[in-house]
Short mmCIF file of C-alpha atoms in Angstrom, two decimals:
data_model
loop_
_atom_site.label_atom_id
_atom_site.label_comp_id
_atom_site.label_asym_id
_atom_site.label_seq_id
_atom_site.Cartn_x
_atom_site.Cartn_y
_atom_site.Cartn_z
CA UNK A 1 60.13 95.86 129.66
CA UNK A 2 63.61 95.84 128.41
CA UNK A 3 66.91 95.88 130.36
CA UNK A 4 70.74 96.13 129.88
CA UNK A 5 71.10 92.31 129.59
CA UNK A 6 68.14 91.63 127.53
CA UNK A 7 69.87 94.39 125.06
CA UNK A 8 73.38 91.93 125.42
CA UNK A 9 75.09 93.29 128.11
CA UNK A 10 75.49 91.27 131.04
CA UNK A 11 77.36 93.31 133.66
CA UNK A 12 76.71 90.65 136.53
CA UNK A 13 78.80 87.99 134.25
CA UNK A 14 80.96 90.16 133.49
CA UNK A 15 81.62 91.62 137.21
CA UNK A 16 81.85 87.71 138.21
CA UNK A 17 84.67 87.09 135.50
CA UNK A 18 86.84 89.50 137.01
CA UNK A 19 86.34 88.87 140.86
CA UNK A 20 86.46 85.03 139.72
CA UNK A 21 90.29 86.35 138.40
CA UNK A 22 90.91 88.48 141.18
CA UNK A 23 94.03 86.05 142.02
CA UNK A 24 95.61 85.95 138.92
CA UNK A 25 95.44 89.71 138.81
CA UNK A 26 96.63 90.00 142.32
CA UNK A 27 99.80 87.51 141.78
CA UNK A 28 101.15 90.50 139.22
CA UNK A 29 100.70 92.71 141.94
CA UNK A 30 102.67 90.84 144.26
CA UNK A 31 105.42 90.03 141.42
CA UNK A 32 105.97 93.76 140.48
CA UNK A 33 106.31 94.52 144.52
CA UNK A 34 109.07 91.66 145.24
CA UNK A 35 110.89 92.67 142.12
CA UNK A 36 111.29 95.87 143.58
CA UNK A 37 109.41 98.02 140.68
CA UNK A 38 106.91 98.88 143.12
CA UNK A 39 103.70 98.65 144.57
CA UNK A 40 99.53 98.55 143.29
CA UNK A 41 97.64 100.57 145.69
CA UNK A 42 95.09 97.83 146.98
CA UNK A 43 91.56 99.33 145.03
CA UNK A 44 90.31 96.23 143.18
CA UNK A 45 87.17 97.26 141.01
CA UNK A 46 87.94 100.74 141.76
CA UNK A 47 87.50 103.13 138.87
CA UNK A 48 91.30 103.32 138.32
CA UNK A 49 94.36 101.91 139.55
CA UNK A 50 97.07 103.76 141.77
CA UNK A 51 100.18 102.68 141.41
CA UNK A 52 103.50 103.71 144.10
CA UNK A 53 106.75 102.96 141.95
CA UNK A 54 109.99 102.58 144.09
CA UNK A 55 112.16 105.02 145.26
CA UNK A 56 114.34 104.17 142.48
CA UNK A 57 112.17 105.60 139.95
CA UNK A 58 111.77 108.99 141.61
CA UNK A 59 112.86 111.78 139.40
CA UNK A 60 112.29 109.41 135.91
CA UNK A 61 110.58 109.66 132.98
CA UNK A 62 107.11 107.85 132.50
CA UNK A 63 106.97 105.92 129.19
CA UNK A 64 103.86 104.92 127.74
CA UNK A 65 103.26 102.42 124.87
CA UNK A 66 99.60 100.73 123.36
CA UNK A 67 99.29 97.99 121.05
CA UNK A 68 97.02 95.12 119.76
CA UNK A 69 97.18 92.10 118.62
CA UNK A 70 95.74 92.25 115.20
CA UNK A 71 94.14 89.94 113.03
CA UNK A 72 96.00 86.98 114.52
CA UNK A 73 93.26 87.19 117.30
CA UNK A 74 91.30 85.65 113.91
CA UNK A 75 93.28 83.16 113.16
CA UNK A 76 94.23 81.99 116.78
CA UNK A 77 90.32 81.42 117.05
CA UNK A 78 90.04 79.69 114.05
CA UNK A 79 92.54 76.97 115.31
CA UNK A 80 91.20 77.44 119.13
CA UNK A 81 94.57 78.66 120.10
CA UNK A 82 94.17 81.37 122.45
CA UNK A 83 96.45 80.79 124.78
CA UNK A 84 98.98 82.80 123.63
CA UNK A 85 97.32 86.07 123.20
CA UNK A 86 98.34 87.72 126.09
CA UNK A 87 101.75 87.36 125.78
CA UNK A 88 101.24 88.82 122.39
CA UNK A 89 99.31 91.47 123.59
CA UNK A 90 102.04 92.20 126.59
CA UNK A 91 104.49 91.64 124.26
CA UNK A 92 103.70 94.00 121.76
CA UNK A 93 103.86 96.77 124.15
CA UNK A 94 106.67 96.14 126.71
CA UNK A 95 109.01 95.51 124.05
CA UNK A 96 108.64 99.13 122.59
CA UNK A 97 109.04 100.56 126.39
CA UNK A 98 112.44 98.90 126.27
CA UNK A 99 113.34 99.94 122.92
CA UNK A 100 113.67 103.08 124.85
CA UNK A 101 115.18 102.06 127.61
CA UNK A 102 112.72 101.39 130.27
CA UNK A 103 111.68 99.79 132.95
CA UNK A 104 107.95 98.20 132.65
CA UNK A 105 105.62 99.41 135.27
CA UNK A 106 102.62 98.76 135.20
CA UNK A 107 99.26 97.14 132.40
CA UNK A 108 96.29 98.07 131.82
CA UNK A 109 94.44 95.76 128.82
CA UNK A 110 91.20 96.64 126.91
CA UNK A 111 88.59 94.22 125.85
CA UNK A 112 85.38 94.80 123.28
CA UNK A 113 83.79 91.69 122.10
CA UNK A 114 80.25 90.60 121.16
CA UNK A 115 79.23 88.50 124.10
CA UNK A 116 81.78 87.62 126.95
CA UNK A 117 81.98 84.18 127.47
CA UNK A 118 84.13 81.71 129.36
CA UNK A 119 85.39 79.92 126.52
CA UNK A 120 87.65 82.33 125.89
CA UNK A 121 87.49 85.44 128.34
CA UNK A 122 89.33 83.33 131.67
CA UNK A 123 92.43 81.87 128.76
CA UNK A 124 92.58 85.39 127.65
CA UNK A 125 93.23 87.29 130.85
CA UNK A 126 95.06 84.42 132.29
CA UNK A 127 97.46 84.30 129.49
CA UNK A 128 98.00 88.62 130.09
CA UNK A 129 98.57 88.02 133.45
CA UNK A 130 101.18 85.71 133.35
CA UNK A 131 103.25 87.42 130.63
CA UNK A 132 102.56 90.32 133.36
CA UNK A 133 104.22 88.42 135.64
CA UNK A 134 107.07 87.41 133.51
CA UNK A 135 108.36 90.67 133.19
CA UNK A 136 107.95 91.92 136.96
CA UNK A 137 104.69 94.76 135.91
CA UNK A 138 101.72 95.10 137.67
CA UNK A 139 98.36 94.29 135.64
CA UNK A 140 96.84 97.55 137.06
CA UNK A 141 93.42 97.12 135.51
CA UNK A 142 91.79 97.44 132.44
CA UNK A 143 88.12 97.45 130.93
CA UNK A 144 85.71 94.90 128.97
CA UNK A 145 83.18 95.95 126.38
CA UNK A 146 80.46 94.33 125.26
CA UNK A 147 78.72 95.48 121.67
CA UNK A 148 76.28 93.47 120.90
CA UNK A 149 74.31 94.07 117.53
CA UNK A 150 78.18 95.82 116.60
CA UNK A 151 80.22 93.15 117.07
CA UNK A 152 79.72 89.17 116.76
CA UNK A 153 79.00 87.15 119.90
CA UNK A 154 81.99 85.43 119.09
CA UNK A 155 84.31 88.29 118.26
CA UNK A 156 86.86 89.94 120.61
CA UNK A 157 89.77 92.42 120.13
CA UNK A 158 92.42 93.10 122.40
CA UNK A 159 94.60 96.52 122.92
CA UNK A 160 97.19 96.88 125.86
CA UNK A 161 98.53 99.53 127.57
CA UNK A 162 101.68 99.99 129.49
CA UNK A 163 103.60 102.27 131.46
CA UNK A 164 107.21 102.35 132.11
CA UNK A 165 109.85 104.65 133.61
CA UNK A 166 113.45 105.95 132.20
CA UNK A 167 116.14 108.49 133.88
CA UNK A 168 116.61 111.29 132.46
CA UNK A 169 119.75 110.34 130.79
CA UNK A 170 119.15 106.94 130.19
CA UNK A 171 116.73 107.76 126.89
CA UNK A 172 117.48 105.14 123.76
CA UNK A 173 117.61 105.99 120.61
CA UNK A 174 121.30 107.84 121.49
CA UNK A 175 120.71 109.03 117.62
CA UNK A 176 123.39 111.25 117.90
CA UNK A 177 125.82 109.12 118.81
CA UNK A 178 125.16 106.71 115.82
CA UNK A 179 128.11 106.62 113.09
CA UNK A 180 129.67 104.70 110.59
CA UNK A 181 131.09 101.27 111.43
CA UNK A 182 128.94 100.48 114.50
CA UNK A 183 127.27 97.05 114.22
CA UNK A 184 123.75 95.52 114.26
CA UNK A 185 123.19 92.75 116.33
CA UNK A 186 119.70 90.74 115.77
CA UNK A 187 117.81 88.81 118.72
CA UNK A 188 115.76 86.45 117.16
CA UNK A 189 111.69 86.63 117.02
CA UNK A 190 109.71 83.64 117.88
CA UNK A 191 107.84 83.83 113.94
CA UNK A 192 105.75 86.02 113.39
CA UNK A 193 104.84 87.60 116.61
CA UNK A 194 101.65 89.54 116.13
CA UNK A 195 102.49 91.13 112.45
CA UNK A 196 101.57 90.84 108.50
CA UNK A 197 98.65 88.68 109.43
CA UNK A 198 96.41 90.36 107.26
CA UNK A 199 98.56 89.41 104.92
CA UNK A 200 98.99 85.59 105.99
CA UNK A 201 95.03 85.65 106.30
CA UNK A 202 94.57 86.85 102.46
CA UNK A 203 97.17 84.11 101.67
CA UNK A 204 95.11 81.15 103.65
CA UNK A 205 92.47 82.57 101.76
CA UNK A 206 93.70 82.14 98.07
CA UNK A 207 94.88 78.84 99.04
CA UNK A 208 91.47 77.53 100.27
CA UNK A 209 90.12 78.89 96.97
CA UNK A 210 92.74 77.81 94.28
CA UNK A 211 94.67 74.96 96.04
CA UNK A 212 91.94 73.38 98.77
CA UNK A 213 93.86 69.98 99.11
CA UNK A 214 97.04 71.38 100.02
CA UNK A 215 94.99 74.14 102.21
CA UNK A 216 93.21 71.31 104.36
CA UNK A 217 96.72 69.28 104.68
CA UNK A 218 98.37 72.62 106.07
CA UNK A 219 95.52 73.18 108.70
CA UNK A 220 95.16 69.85 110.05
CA UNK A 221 99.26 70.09 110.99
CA UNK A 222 98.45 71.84 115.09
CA UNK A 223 101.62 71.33 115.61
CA UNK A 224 102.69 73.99 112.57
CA UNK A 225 99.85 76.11 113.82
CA UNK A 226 100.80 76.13 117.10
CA UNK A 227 104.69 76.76 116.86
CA UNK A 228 105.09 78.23 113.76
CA UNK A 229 102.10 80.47 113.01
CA UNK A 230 100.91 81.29 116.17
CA UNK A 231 104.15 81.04 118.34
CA UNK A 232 103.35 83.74 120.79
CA UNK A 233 105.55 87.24 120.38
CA UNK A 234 109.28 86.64 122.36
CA UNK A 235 109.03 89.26 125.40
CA UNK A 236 112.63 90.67 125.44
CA UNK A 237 113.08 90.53 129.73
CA UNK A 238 116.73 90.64 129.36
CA UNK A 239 117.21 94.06 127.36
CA UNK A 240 117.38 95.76 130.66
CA UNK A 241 120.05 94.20 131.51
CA UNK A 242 122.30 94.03 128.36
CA UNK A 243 121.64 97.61 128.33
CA UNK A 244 123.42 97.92 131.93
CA UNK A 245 126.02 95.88 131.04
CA UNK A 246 127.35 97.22 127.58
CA UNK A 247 127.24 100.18 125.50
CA UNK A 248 123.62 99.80 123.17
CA UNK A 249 122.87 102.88 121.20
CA UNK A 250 119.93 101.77 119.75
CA UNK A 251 117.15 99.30 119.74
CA UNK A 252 114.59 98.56 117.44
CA UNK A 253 111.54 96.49 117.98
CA UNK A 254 110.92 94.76 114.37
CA UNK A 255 107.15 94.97 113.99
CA UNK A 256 104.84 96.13 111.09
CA UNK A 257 106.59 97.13 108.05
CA UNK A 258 109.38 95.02 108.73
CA UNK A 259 113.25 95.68 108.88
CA UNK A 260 112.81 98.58 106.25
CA UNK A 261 110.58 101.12 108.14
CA UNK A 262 111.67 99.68 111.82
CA UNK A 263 115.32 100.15 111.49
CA UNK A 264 114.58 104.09 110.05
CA UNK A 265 113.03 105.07 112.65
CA UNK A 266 116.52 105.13 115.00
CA UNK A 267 119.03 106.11 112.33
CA UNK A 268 120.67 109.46 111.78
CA UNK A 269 119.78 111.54 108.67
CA UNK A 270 123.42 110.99 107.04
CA UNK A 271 123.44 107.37 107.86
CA UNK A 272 122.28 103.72 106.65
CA UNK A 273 121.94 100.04 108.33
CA UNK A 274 123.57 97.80 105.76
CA UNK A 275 121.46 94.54 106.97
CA UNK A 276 124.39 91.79 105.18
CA UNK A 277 123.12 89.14 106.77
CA UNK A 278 119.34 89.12 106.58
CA UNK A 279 118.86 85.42 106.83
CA UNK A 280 119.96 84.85 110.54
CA UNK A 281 117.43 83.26 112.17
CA UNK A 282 115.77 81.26 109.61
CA UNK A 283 112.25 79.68 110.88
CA UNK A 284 109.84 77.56 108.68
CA UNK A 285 107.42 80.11 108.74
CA UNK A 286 108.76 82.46 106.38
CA UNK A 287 110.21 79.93 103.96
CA UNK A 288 106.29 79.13 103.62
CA UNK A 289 105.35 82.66 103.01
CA UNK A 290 108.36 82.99 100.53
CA UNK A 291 106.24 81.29 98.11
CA UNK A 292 103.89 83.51 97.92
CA UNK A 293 105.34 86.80 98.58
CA UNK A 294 108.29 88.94 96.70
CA UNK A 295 111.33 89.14 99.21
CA UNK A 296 111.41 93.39 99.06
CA UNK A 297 107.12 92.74 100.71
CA UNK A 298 108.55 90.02 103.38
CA UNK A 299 111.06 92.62 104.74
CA UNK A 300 108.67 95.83 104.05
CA UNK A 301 105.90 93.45 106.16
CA UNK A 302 107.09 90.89 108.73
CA UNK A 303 110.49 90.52 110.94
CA UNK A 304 111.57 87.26 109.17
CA UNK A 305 112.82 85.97 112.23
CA UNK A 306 114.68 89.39 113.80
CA UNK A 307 112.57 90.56 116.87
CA UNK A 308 115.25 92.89 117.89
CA UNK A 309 118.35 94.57 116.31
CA UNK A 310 120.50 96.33 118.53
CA UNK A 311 123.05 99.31 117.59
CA UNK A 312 126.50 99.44 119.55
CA UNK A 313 130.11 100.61 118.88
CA UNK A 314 132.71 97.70 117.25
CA UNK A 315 134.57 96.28 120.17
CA UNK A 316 135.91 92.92 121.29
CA UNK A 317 133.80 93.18 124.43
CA UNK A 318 130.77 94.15 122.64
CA UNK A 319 131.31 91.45 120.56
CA UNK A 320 131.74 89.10 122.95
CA UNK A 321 128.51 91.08 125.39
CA UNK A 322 126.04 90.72 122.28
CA UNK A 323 126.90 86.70 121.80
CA UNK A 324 126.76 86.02 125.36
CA UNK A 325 123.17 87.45 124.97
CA UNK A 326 122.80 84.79 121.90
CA UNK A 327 122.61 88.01 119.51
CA UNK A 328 123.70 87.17 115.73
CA UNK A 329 125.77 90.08 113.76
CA UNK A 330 123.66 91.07 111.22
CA UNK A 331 125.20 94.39 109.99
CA UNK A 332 126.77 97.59 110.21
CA UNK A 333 125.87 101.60 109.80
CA UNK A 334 127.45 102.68 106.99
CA UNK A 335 127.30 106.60 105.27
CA UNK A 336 123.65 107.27 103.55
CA UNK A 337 124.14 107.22 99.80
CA UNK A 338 119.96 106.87 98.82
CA UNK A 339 118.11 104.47 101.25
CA UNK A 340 118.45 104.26 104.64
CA UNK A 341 118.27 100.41 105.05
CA UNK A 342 119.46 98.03 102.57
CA UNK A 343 119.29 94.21 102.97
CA UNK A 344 121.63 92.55 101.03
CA UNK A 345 120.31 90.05 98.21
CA UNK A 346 117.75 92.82 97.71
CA UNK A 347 119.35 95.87 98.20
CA UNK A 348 122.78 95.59 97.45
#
């Protein structure tokens, strides 16, 4: 006779795995409740999570946001570097919620893989919890898959999901506010974050293929994998409260398709972001892709080292605001002519 776990699904493992993590869960719970965002409604295992924000939040906005990690989950197992995949994950999705100007909630994360297993299941959850943690939001509770016959028993994909709340008047992008002369102001990415891999992956591959020797030497450097390629995605905690203390118009979370398409998304229709100085935060990482791809794809693809850019009016105290927040000028809005970003040395 056949059962659920002969098929590949063992829901007693996977049952254990999460009452094993019940603590590390639990801690975010206790996090988002002393940081006063509120608190989880104690149902562990229940078949959804209730969450009671503060009294602060009454009369807000929700804000939701969902992500993934990408291919990089491919590579990171390749070099048995997980531990960094839940900040990506985390990452990927809080830092949208405050591109709008909100305050992180609560997490819920979604799991499918082939097989669970402990070689990577425990690093994976741990690793979401504690960028949970870092940013005062509940992991709420989320769901594990297994596929097997679909998937590998060796595969796994992550997607997060977060929740977040915003007054009423409070909302960023303030598009309408946005005019000629205010300035950009870049927060620098950790590398990559959790973009253009498919990219980097086709360009491992045509190495291994046409250039093996130097292929092998670049793998064998962990310490290049670790902190250059698979640096874990900067979580932006303190855009909160820049935002409190000084005028921010806009904020745009550099992702997929780069500069170009990330910086559109919050301009006006009869205005541009002249991007003058592109090459702000250098990092090692990009010099090494610059070999391989044209300079218009690395800004149309990854954030070459800008995580954030920020929009606010030209004054001495926003000046001085941005730098004490180590934020590099990068630009200014000028008056749309044809594009609506330009980066000079490719643009202009």
């Amino acid at each position: 006779m056949l059962d659920y776990k002969k098929a590949g699904v063992d829901t007693e493992k996977a049952r254990k795995y999460v009452t094993d993590l019940k603590t590390v869960i639990q801690n975010t719970h206790k996090k988002a409740q002393s940081a006063g965002t509120g608190s989880v409604v104690d149902n562990f295992g229940g078949f959804a999570g209730i969450f009671n924000p503060s009294a602060q939040h009454n009369g807000a906005n929700l804000v939701a946001a969902t992500d993934g990690v990408g291919t990089k989950i491919h590579l990171a197992k390749q070099f048995n570097y997980l531990e960094g995949l839940g900040e990506d994950l985390v990452a990927m999705c809080v830092n949208d919620l405050y591109c709008v100007g909100a305050t992180p909630l609560f997490f819920l994360d979604y799991i499918a893989c082939g097989k669970l297993s402990d070689s990577w299941y425990h690093t994976v959850i741990e690793s979401i919890s504690r960028a949970c943690e870092k940013t005062s939001m509940a992991l709420l509770g989320g769901e594990t898959a297994e596929h097997p016959g679909v998937m590998a028993d060796d595969d796994f994909d992550l997607a997060g999901f977060c929740v977040g709340s915003v007054a009423p008047d409070a909302h960023l992008p303030k598009i309408d506010t946005i005019g000629e002369g205010d300035l950009l102001y870049g927060f620098s990415s950790s590398g990559l974050h959790s973009n253009g891999f498919s990219l980097v992956r086709k360009i491992f591959a045509e190495l291994e293929k046409n250039e093996p020797e130097k292929y092998n030497q670049l793998i064998k450097d962990q310490k290049w994998i670790q902190n250059e390629l698979l640096t874990p995605t900067t979580i932006y905690t303190f855009l909160p409260e820049l935002i409190q203390q000084t005028e921010v118009k806009a904020l745009a979370h550099i992702t997929g398709g780069g500069l170009y398409e990330n910086l559109e998304r919050i301009l006006p229709d009869d205005f541009a972001a002249l991007v003058e100085k592109p090459e702000s935060f250098q990092k090692d990482i990009f010099q090494f892709l610059s070999k391989y791809v044209k300079p218009v794809d690395l800004y149309s693809t990854f954030n070459m080292g800008i995580g954030i850019i920020a929009v606010i009016p030209d004054s001495a105290d926003g000046r001085k605001k941005m730098e004490s927040f180590d934020a590099k000028l990068l630009g200014k809005i000028i008056k749309r002519d044809t594009k609506p970003v330009l980066i000079s040395g490719i643009d202009t």
